[in-house]
Amino acid sequence: MVDRRRRNGGDEYVERGERILEAAGELLVAWGYRRVTIDEIARRAHIGKGTVYLHWKTKDALFLAVILRAKLRSQRAQTARMRVDPLEVLPSRMMSGVYRDFLADPVLRAVYSADTDVLGRLNDIAKKELAELAAYGDQLVRRQLEVLREHGLVRVDMDVVQQQYALLATASGFFLTETLLHDRAPHAAEERARILAHTLRGALETSAGPRAGSGTDTDTESAAARTRAAAEAAASEIIPLYERLEELSEQEMRRQLRQ
């Protein structure tokens, strides 16, 4: 029955599903997972309660889809940034992009800061249900660092596992600081993103030049060209990993739908 409806009214089905997800995300952030009901989501989406269940099997499945949708938008944005500029594969550029996505999306802010007031038990549900996806994301970051090391773009004075920990711990600190030290953070989001990028660049990155003792404009331009060339080579290996992450996220979103 549901499959036939999807085939016969695919655009309407998708548009309605997006409307439901938007309403659920707004209510999640405003009220928190525990207080939000399917009835209220239906009212905000201007549909009947039963229509919500034509899309998702349970309230948990719907809100897992809300989380996945927010993450997927950030993943797609990150992949797009890498396609436009290969330097976006560098840890400082990549994570500052994720941080800007985080600042712009209230759902991502709740997820990445583990906001229990918003998420409640949904946080534990997501950790369990999305464990395989999270594991792939962890492997992706490690492989990204390995590729960057191979191309001389990341330092090799500690092993890749330690580097990954430093990267994630630093980024997590910036995410949590939005809640813990919000009154002491620079007002402009772009300035906070620049501070994160500067911190990671100093902690993790090297460059493909300049050579020791050089300092002229020509040397600087040559170093920048070598760095870009190395990043382009690295990006050809890294971008497919992010494309695969998008595919897995899309599959997981489909898994939450009522079959």
mmCIF file of C-alpha atoms in Angstrom:
data_model
loop_
_atom_site.group_PDB
_atom_site.id
_atom_site.type_symbol
_atom_site.label_atom_id
_atom_site.label_comp_id
_atom_site.label_asym_id
_atom_site.label_seq_id
_atom_site.Cartn_x
_atom_site.Cartn_y
_atom_site.Cartn_z
ATOM 1 C CA MET A 1 0.000 0.000 0.000
ATOM 2 C CA VAL A 2 2.655 2.526 1.037
ATOM 3 C CA ASP A 3 4.944 1.603 -1.853
ATOM 4 C CA ARG A 4 2.099 2.113 -4.361
ATOM 5 C CA ARG A 5 1.342 5.526 -2.853
ATOM 6 C CA ARG A 6 4.992 6.480 -3.148
ATOM 7 C CA ARG A 7 5.076 5.487 -6.816
ATOM 8 C CA ASN A 8 1.831 7.241 -7.724
ATOM 9 C CA GLY A 9 2.495 10.442 -5.789
ATOM 10 C CA GLY A 10 6.242 10.481 -5.331
ATOM 11 C CA ASP A 11 6.753 14.244 -5.306
ATOM 12 C CA GLU A 12 3.878 14.786 -2.902
ATOM 13 C CA TYR A 13 5.134 11.986 -0.651
ATOM 14 C CA VAL A 14 8.648 13.433 -0.521
ATOM 15 C CA GLU A 15 7.419 17.002 0.035
ATOM 16 C CA ARG A 16 5.152 15.869 2.858
ATOM 17 C CA GLY A 17 7.973 13.893 4.431
ATOM 18 C CA GLU A 18 10.218 16.954 4.362
ATOM 19 C CA ARG A 19 7.457 18.999 5.976
ATOM 20 C CA ILE A 20 7.114 16.439 8.748
ATOM 21 C CA LEU A 21 10.874 16.376 9.337
ATOM 22 C CA GLU A 22 11.004 20.176 9.445
ATOM 23 C CA ALA A 23 8.165 20.328 11.968
ATOM 24 C CA ALA A 24 9.698 17.581 14.101
ATOM 25 C CA GLY A 25 13.097 19.302 14.095
ATOM 26 C CA GLU A 26 11.617 22.642 15.136
ATOM 27 C CA LEU A 27 9.677 21.052 17.988
ATOM 28 C CA LEU A 28 12.643 18.957 19.098
ATOM 29 C CA VAL A 29 14.758 22.069 19.556
ATOM 30 C CA ALA A 30 11.944 24.120 21.113
ATOM 31 C CA TRP A 31 10.442 21.557 23.492
ATOM 32 C CA GLY A 32 12.839 18.626 23.779
ATOM 33 C CA TYR A 33 12.291 15.028 22.723
ATOM 34 C CA ARG A 34 10.311 13.938 25.766
ATOM 35 C CA ARG A 35 7.594 16.597 25.407
ATOM 36 C CA VAL A 36 7.073 16.417 21.654
ATOM 37 C CA THR A 37 4.145 14.284 20.503
ATOM 38 C CA ILE A 38 3.196 12.970 17.086
ATOM 39 C CA ASP A 39 -0.076 14.906 17.416
ATOM 40 C CA GLU A 40 1.792 18.193 17.743
ATOM 41 C CA ILE A 41 4.114 17.360 14.847
ATOM 42 C CA ALA A 42 1.089 16.601 12.665
ATOM 43 C CA ARG A 43 -0.563 19.894 13.635
ATOM 44 C CA ARG A 44 2.549 21.886 12.823
ATOM 45 C CA ALA A 45 2.977 20.068 9.501
ATOM 46 C CA HIS A 46 -0.744 20.609 8.696
ATOM 47 C CA ILE A 47 -1.507 16.930 8.238
ATOM 48 C CA GLY A 48 -3.350 14.214 10.130
ATOM 49 C CA LYS A 49 -1.610 12.191 12.820
ATOM 50 C CA GLY A 50 -2.079 8.986 10.836
ATOM 51 C CA THR A 51 -0.246 10.500 7.890
ATOM 52 C CA VAL A 52 2.933 10.768 9.978
ATOM 53 C CA TYR A 53 2.810 7.001 10.478
ATOM 54 C CA LEU A 54 2.550 6.485 6.716
ATOM 55 C CA HIS A 55 6.136 7.724 6.631
ATOM 56 C CA TRP A 56 7.733 6.549 9.869
ATOM 57 C CA LYS A 57 7.110 3.460 11.956
ATOM 58 C CA THR A 58 7.588 5.098 15.349
ATOM 59 C CA LYS A 59 8.380 8.391 17.032
ATOM 60 C CA ASP A 60 11.941 7.145 17.553
ATOM 61 C CA ALA A 61 12.336 6.404 13.832
ATOM 62 C CA LEU A 62 11.070 9.872 12.942
ATOM 63 C CA PHE A 63 13.482 11.642 15.261
ATOM 64 C CA LEU A 64 16.392 9.481 14.168
ATOM 65 C CA ALA A 65 15.547 10.697 10.655
ATOM 66 C CA VAL A 66 15.617 14.291 11.953
ATOM 67 C CA ILE A 67 19.158 13.745 13.258
ATOM 68 C CA LEU A 68 20.258 11.968 10.080
ATOM 69 C CA ARG A 69 18.829 14.728 7.914
ATOM 70 C CA ALA A 70 20.784 17.403 9.785
ATOM 71 C CA LYS A 71 24.001 15.396 9.573
ATOM 72 C CA LEU A 72 23.441 14.578 5.904
ATOM 73 C CA ARG A 73 23.040 18.240 5.005
ATOM 74 C CA SER A 74 26.371 18.971 6.681
ATOM 75 C CA GLN A 75 28.003 15.989 4.942
ATOM 76 C CA ARG A 76 26.779 17.141 1.550
ATOM 77 C CA ALA A 77 27.988 20.663 2.237
ATOM 78 C CA GLN A 78 31.402 19.349 3.255
ATOM 79 C CA THR A 79 31.732 17.203 0.136
ATOM 80 C CA ALA A 80 30.700 20.164 -2.015
ATOM 81 C CA ARG A 81 33.323 22.360 -0.361
ATOM 82 C CA MET A 82 36.003 19.749 -1.077
ATOM 83 C CA ARG A 83 34.975 19.519 -4.722
ATOM 84 C CA VAL A 84 35.209 23.291 -5.114
ATOM 85 C CA ASP A 85 38.508 23.690 -3.237
ATOM 86 C CA PRO A 86 40.752 20.676 -2.502
ATOM 87 C CA LEU A 87 42.326 22.557 0.422
ATOM 88 C CA GLU A 88 39.065 21.807 2.252
ATOM 89 C CA VAL A 89 40.419 18.290 2.906
ATOM 90 C CA LEU A 90 42.885 19.764 5.416
ATOM 91 C CA PRO A 91 41.808 19.183 9.053
ATOM 92 C CA SER A 92 41.668 22.900 9.830
ATOM 93 C CA ARG A 93 39.475 23.709 6.826
ATOM 94 C CA MET A 94 37.331 20.581 7.086
ATOM 95 C CA MET A 95 36.528 20.961 10.767
ATOM 96 C CA SER A 96 35.927 24.701 10.629
ATOM 97 C CA GLY A 97 33.363 23.963 7.887
ATOM 98 C CA VAL A 98 31.667 21.385 10.093
ATOM 99 C CA TYR A 99 31.740 23.901 12.941
ATOM 100 C CA ARG A 100 30.024 26.553 10.821
ATOM 101 C CA ASP A 101 27.376 23.988 9.860
ATOM 102 C CA PHE A 102 26.975 23.207 13.562
ATOM 103 C CA LEU A 103 26.521 26.863 14.454
ATOM 104 C CA ALA A 104 23.892 27.330 11.745
ATOM 105 C CA ASP A 105 21.741 24.272 12.542
ATOM 106 C CA PRO A 106 20.006 23.997 15.955
ATOM 107 C CA VAL A 107 19.585 20.221 15.561
ATOM 108 C CA LEU A 108 23.305 19.735 14.932
ATOM 109 C CA ARG A 109 24.039 21.961 17.896
ATOM 110 C CA ALA A 110 21.981 19.695 20.137
ATOM 111 C CA VAL A 111 23.525 16.512 18.725
ATOM 112 C CA TYR A 112 27.180 17.565 18.763
ATOM 113 C CA SER A 113 26.931 19.120 22.216
ATOM 114 C CA ALA A 114 24.945 16.105 23.542
ATOM 115 C CA ASP A 115 22.250 18.425 24.874
ATOM 116 C CA THR A 116 20.254 16.191 27.204
ATOM 117 C CA ASP A 117 17.557 18.834 27.701
ATOM 118 C CA VAL A 118 16.782 18.632 23.978
ATOM 119 C CA LEU A 119 17.611 15.036 23.158
ATOM 120 C CA GLY A 120 16.717 13.163 26.329
ATOM 121 C CA ARG A 121 16.787 9.409 25.723
ATOM 122 C CA LEU A 122 17.024 10.034 21.968
ATOM 123 C CA ASN A 123 20.750 10.495 22.493
ATOM 124 C CA ASP A 124 21.100 6.904 23.705
ATOM 125 C CA ILE A 125 18.772 5.614 20.983
ATOM 126 C CA ALA A 126 20.845 7.333 18.291
ATOM 127 C CA LYS A 127 24.113 5.941 19.675
ATOM 128 C CA LYS A 128 22.695 2.427 19.463
ATOM 129 C CA GLU A 129 20.785 2.660 16.181
ATOM 130 C CA LEU A 130 23.431 4.641 14.310
ATOM 131 C CA ALA A 131 26.472 2.815 15.685
ATOM 132 C CA GLU A 132 27.560 1.389 12.316
ATOM 133 C CA LEU A 133 27.286 4.774 10.639
ATOM 134 C CA ALA A 134 29.296 6.368 13.443
ATOM 135 C CA ALA A 135 31.933 3.654 13.093
ATOM 136 C CA TYR A 136 32.299 4.404 9.380
ATOM 137 C CA GLY A 137 32.627 8.122 10.156
ATOM 138 C CA ASP A 138 35.392 7.307 12.632
ATOM 139 C CA GLN A 139 37.201 5.172 10.042
ATOM 140 C CA LEU A 140 36.785 7.939 7.464
ATOM 141 C CA VAL A 141 38.525 10.540 9.620
ATOM 142 C CA ARG A 142 41.387 8.160 10.349
ATOM 143 C CA ARG A 143 41.802 7.311 6.672
ATOM 144 C CA GLN A 144 41.656 11.009 5.777
ATOM 145 C CA LEU A 145 44.533 11.696 8.154
ATOM 146 C CA GLU A 146 46.498 8.764 6.732
ATOM 147 C CA VAL A 147 46.085 10.097 3.194
ATOM 148 C CA LEU A 148 47.093 13.592 4.265
ATOM 149 C CA ARG A 149 50.185 12.193 5.987
ATOM 150 C CA GLU A 150 51.102 10.325 2.815
ATOM 151 C CA HIS A 151 50.957 13.601 0.877
ATOM 152 C CA GLY A 152 52.977 15.577 3.393
ATOM 153 C CA LEU A 153 50.073 17.753 4.517
ATOM 154 C CA VAL A 154 49.833 16.539 8.114
ATOM 155 C CA ARG A 155 52.623 16.155 10.637
ATOM 156 C CA VAL A 156 54.003 12.717 11.481
ATOM 157 C CA ASP A 157 55.450 13.426 14.935
ATOM 158 C CA MET A 158 52.680 11.341 16.541
ATOM 159 C CA ASP A 159 50.771 8.347 15.251
ATOM 160 C CA VAL A 160 47.520 8.677 13.374
ATOM 161 C CA VAL A 161 45.362 7.416 16.261
ATOM 162 C CA GLN A 162 46.761 10.127 18.524
ATOM 163 C CA GLN A 163 46.260 12.674 15.772
ATOM 164 C CA GLN A 164 42.637 11.651 15.341
ATOM 165 C CA TYR A 165 42.084 11.983 19.069
ATOM 166 C CA ALA A 166 43.637 15.464 19.071
ATOM 167 C CA LEU A 167 41.449 16.509 16.136
ATOM 168 C CA LEU A 168 38.190 15.249 17.620
ATOM 169 C CA ALA A 169 38.978 16.412 21.142
ATOM 170 C CA THR A 170 39.780 19.930 19.935
ATOM 171 C CA ALA A 171 36.639 20.143 17.799
ATOM 172 C CA SER A 172 34.488 18.705 20.597
ATOM 173 C CA GLY A 173 35.872 21.339 22.933
ATOM 174 C CA PHE A 174 34.737 24.094 20.583
ATOM 175 C CA PHE A 175 31.292 22.488 20.247
ATOM 176 C CA LEU A 176 30.838 22.217 24.002
ATOM 177 C CA THR A 177 32.188 25.708 24.610
ATOM 178 C CA GLU A 178 29.154 27.084 22.770
ATOM 179 C CA THR A 179 27.143 25.983 25.801
ATOM 180 C CA LEU A 180 29.664 26.156 28.633
ATOM 181 C CA LEU A 181 31.432 29.419 27.785
ATOM 182 C CA HIS A 182 29.022 31.122 25.398
ATOM 183 C CA ASP A 183 29.320 34.430 27.243
ATOM 184 C CA ARG A 184 33.100 34.476 26.716
ATOM 185 C CA ALA A 185 33.210 33.435 23.057
ATOM 186 C CA PRO A 186 33.781 35.974 20.261
ATOM 187 C CA HIS A 187 30.417 37.221 19.029
ATOM 188 C CA ALA A 188 30.932 36.499 15.323
ATOM 189 C CA ALA A 189 30.552 32.856 14.283
ATOM 190 C CA GLU A 190 33.171 33.286 11.552
ATOM 191 C CA GLU A 191 35.705 34.474 14.124
ATOM 192 C CA ARG A 192 35.105 31.388 16.260
ATOM 193 C CA ALA A 193 35.509 29.200 13.183
ATOM 194 C CA ARG A 194 38.790 30.963 12.352
ATOM 195 C CA ILE A 195 40.087 30.311 15.865
ATOM 196 C CA LEU A 196 39.268 26.613 15.524
ATOM 197 C CA ALA A 197 41.003 26.448 12.137
ATOM 198 C CA HIS A 198 44.074 28.258 13.510
ATOM 199 C CA THR A 199 44.265 25.873 16.470
ATOM 200 C CA LEU A 200 44.059 22.741 14.335
ATOM 201 C CA ARG A 201 46.468 24.098 11.740
ATOM 202 C CA GLY A 202 49.108 24.654 14.383
ATOM 203 C CA ALA A 203 48.519 21.315 16.096
ATOM 204 C CA LEU A 204 48.303 18.996 13.100
ATOM 205 C CA GLU A 205 49.269 20.440 9.769
ATOM 206 C CA THR A 206 52.449 20.965 7.871
ATOM 207 C CA SER A 207 52.716 22.063 4.254
ATOM 208 C CA ALA A 208 54.305 20.857 1.050
ATOM 209 C CA GLY A 209 56.963 23.654 1.353
ATOM 210 C CA PRO A 210 58.513 26.222 1.840
ATOM 211 C CA ARG A 211 62.064 24.969 1.967
ATOM 212 C CA ALA A 212 64.257 25.762 4.949
ATOM 213 C CA GLY A 213 65.704 29.252 4.862
ATOM 214 C CA SER A 214 63.365 30.555 2.183
ATOM 215 C CA GLY A 215 61.217 33.603 2.735
ATOM 216 C CA THR A 216 60.701 35.495 -0.512
ATOM 217 C CA ASP A 217 57.353 36.060 -2.176
ATOM 218 C CA THR A 218 58.367 33.614 -4.901
ATOM 219 C CA ASP A 219 59.170 30.958 -2.314
ATOM 220 C CA THR A 220 55.836 31.552 -0.593
ATOM 221 C CA GLU A 221 53.955 31.252 -3.878
ATOM 222 C CA SER A 222 55.862 28.079 -4.710
ATOM 223 C CA ALA A 223 55.032 26.595 -1.315
ATOM 224 C CA ALA A 224 51.358 27.438 -1.768
ATOM 225 C CA ALA A 225 51.375 25.805 -5.199
ATOM 226 C CA ARG A 226 52.972 22.638 -3.795
ATOM 227 C CA THR A 227 50.435 22.532 -0.970
ATOM 228 C CA ARG A 228 47.538 22.896 -3.409
ATOM 229 C CA ALA A 229 48.943 20.195 -5.694
ATOM 230 C CA ALA A 230 49.318 17.831 -2.741
ATOM 231 C CA ALA A 231 45.782 18.646 -1.587
ATOM 232 C CA GLU A 232 44.397 17.970 -5.068
ATOM 233 C CA ALA A 233 46.049 14.544 -5.063
ATOM 234 C CA ALA A 234 44.755 13.805 -1.564
ATOM 235 C CA ALA A 235 41.254 15.011 -2.414
ATOM 236 C CA SER A 236 40.947 12.437 -5.192
ATOM 237 C CA GLU A 237 41.185 9.748 -2.499
ATOM 238 C CA ILE A 238 39.273 11.520 0.266
ATOM 239 C CA ILE A 239 36.186 12.803 -1.569
ATOM 240 C CA PRO A 240 34.961 9.269 -2.441
ATOM 241 C CA LEU A 241 35.038 8.446 1.278
ATOM 242 C CA TYR A 242 32.662 11.340 1.969
ATOM 243 C CA GLU A 243 30.465 10.345 -0.943
ATOM 244 C CA ARG A 244 30.212 6.880 0.583
ATOM 245 C CA LEU A 245 29.283 8.429 3.945
ATOM 246 C CA GLU A 246 26.446 10.290 2.218
ATOM 247 C CA GLU A 247 25.239 7.031 0.644
ATOM 248 C CA LEU A 248 25.262 5.234 3.985
ATOM 249 C CA SER A 249 23.406 8.116 5.647
ATOM 250 C CA GLU A 250 20.767 8.070 2.910
ATOM 251 C CA GLN A 251 20.389 4.301 3.330
ATOM 252 C CA GLU A 252 19.934 4.727 7.064
ATOM 253 C CA MET A 253 17.286 7.400 6.510
ATOM 254 C CA ARG A 254 15.418 5.012 4.195
ATOM 255 C CA ARG A 255 15.684 2.291 6.829
ATOM 256 C CA GLN A 256 13.750 4.459 9.252
ATOM 257 C CA LEU A 257 10.838 4.801 6.839
ATOM 258 C CA ARG A 258 7.785 2.590 7.099
ATOM 259 C CA GLN A 259 8.218 -0.186 4.563
#
